[in-house]
Coordinates of N, CA, C and O in Angstrom, one line a residue:
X1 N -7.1 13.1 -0.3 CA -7.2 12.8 -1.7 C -6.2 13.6 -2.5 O -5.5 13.0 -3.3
X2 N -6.1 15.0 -2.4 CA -4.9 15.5 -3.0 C -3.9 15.2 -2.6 O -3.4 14.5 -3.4
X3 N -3.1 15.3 -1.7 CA -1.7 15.7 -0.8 C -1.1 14.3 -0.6 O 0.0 14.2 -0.3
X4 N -2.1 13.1 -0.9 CA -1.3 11.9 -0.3 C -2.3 11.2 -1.5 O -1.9 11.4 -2.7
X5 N -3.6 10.3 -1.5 CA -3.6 9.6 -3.1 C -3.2 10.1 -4.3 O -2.4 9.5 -5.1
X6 N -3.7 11.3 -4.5 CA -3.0 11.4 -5.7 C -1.5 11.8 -6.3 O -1.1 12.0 -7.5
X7 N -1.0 12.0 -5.3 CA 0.5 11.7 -5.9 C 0.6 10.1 -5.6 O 1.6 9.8 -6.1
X8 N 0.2 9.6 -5.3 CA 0.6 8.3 -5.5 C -0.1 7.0 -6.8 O 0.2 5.8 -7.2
X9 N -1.5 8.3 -7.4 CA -1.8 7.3 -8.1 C -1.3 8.0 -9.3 O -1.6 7.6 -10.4
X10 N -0.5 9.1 -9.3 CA 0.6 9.5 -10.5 C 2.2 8.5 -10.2 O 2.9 8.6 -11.2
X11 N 2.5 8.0 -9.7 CA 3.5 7.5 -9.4 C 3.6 6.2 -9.6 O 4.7 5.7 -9.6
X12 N 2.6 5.5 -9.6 CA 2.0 4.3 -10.0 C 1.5 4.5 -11.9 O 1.7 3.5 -12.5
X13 N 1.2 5.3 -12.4 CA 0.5 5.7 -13.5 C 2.4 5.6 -14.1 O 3.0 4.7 -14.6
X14 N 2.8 6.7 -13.9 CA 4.2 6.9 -14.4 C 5.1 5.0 -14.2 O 5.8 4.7 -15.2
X15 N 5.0 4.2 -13.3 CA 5.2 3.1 -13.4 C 4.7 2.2 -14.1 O 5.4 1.3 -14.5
X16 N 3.5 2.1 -14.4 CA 2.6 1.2 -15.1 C 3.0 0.2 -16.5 O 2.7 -1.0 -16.9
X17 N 3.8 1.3 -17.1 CA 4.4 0.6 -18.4 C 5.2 -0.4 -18.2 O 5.1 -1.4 -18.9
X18 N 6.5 -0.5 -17.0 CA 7.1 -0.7 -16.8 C 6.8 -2.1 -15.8 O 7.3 -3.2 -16.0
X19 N 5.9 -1.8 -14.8 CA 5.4 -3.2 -13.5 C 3.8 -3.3 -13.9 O 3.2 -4.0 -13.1
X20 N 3.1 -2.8 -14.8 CA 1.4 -3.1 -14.8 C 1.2 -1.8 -13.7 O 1.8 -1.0 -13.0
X21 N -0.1 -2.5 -13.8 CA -1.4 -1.6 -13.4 C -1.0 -1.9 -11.8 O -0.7 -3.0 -11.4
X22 N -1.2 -0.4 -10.8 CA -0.8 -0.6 -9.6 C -2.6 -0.2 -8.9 O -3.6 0.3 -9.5
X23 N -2.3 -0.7 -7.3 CA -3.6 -0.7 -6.4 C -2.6 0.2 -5.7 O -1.4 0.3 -5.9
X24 N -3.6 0.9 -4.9 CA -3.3 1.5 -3.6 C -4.3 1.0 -2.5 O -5.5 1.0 -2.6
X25 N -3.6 0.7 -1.5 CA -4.3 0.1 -0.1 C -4.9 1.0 0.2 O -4.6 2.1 -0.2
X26 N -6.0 0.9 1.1 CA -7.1 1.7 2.1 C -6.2 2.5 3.0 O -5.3 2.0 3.6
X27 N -6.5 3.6 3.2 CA -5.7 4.2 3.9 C -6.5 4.4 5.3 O -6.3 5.6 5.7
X28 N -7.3 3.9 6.1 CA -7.8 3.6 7.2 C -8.5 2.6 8.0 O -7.7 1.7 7.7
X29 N -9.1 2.2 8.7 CA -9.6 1.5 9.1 C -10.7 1.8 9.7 O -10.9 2.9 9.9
X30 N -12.0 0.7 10.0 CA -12.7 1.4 10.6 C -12.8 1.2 12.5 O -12.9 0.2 13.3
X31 N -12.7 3.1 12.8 CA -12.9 2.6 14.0 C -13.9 3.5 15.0 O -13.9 4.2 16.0
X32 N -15.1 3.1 13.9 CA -16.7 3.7 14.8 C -16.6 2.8 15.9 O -17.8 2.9 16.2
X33 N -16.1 1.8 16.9 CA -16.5 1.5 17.8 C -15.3 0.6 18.3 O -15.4 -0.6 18.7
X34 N -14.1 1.5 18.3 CA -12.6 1.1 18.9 C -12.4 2.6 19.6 O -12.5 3.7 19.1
X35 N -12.3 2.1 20.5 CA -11.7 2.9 21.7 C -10.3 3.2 21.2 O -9.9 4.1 21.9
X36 N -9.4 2.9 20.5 CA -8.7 3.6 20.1 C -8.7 3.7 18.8 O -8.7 2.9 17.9
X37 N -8.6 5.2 18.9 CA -8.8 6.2 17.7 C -8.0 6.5 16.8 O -8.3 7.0 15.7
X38 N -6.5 6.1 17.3 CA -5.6 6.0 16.3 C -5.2 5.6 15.2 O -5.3 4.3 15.1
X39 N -4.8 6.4 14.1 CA -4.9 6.0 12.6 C -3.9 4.5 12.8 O -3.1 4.1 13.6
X40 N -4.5 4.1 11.6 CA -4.0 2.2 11.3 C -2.5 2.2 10.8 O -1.5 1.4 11.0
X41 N -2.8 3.3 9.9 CA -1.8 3.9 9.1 C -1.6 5.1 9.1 O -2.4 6.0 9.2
X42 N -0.5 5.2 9.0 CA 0.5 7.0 8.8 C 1.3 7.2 7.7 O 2.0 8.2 7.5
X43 N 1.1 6.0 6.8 CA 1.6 6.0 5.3 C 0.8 5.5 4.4 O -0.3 4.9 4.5
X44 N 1.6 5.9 3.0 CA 0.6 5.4 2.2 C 0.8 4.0 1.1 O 1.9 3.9 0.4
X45 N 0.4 3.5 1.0 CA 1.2 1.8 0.0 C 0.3 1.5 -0.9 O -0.9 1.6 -0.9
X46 N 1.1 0.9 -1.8 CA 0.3 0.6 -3.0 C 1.2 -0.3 -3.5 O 2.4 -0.3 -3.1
X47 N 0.8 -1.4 -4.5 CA 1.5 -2.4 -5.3 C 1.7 -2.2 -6.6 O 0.8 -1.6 -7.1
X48 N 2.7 -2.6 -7.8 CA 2.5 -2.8 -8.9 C 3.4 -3.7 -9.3 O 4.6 -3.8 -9.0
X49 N 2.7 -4.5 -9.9 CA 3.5 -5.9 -10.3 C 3.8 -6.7 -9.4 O 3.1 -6.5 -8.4
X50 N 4.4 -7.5 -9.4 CA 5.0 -7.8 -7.6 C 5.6 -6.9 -6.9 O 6.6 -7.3 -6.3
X51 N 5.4 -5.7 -6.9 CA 6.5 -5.0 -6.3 C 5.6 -3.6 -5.2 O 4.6 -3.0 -5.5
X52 N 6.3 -3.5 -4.2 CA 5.3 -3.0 -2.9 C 6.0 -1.3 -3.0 O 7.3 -1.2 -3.1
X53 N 5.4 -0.3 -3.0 CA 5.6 1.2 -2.6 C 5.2 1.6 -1.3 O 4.3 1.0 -0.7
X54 N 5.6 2.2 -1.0 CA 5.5 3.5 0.3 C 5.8 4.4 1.0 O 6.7 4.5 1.9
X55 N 5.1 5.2 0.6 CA 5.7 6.7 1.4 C 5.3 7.1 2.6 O 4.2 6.6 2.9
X56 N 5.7 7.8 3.3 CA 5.0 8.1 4.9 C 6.0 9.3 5.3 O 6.9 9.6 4.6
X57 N 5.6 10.1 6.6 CA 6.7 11.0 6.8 C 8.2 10.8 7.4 O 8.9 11.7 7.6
X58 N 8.7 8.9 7.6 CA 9.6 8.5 7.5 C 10.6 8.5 6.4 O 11.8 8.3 6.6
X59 N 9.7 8.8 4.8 CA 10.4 8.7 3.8 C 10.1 7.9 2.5 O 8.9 7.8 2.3
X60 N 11.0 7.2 1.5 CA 10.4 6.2 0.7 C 10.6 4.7 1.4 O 11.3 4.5 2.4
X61 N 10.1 3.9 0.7 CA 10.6 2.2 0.7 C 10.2 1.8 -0.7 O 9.3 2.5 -1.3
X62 N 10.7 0.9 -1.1 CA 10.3 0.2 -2.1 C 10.9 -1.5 -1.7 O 12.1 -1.8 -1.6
X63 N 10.0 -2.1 -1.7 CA 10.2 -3.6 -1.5 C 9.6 -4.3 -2.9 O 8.7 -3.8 -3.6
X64 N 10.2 -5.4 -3.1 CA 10.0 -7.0 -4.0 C 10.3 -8.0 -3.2 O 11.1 -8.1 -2.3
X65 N 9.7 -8.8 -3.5 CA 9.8 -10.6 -3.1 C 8.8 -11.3 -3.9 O 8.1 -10.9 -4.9
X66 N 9.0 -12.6 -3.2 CA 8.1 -13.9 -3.2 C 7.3 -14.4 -2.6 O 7.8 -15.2 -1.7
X67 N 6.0 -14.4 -2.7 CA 4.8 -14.6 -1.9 C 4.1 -16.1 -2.3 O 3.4 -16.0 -3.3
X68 N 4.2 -17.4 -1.7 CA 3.4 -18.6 -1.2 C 4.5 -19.1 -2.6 O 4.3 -19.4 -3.7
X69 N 5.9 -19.1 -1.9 CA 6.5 -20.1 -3.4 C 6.1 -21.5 -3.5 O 5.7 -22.3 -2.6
X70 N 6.4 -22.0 -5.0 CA 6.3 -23.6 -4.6 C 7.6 -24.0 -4.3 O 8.6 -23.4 -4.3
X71 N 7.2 -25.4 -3.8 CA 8.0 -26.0 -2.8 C 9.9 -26.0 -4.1 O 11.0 -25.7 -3.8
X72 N 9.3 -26.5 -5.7 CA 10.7 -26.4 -6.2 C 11.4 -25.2 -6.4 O 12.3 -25.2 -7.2
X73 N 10.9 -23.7 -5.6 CA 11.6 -22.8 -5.8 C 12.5 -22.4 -4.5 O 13.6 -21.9 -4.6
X74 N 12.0 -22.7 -3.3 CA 12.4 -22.5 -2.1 C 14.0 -23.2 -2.4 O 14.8 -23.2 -1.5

């Protein structure tokens, strides 16, 4: 909650004016009854506007696109 959401829901907050109101994805999965134990995730992501964030110990990304276009934009 400290060390990894909430710098991210300040970085999203500091964007907001600019892309809207951002989500942050779940940062786990559930695995009470998966034999493997390994995290789903090792980063953290979040959206604002169309536009995708994430940090992890690889670094930053920041991605945009187009998601289910219609057929007269393709």
């Amino acid at each position: 909650e400290r060390d990894v959401r909430a710098p991210m829901l300040a970085l999203l907050a500091a964007c907001e004016p600019e892309f809207g109101p951002g989500k942050v994805f779940r940062p786990f999965r559930d695995v009470r009854f998966s034999k493997d134990k390994t995290p789903y995730k090792t980063h953290c992501g979040a959206t604002a506007g169309g536009f995708y964030v994430q940090v992890g110990s690889a670094g930053l990304m920041a991605a945009g696109g187009y998601y289910r276009m219609a057929p007269d934009q393709v």
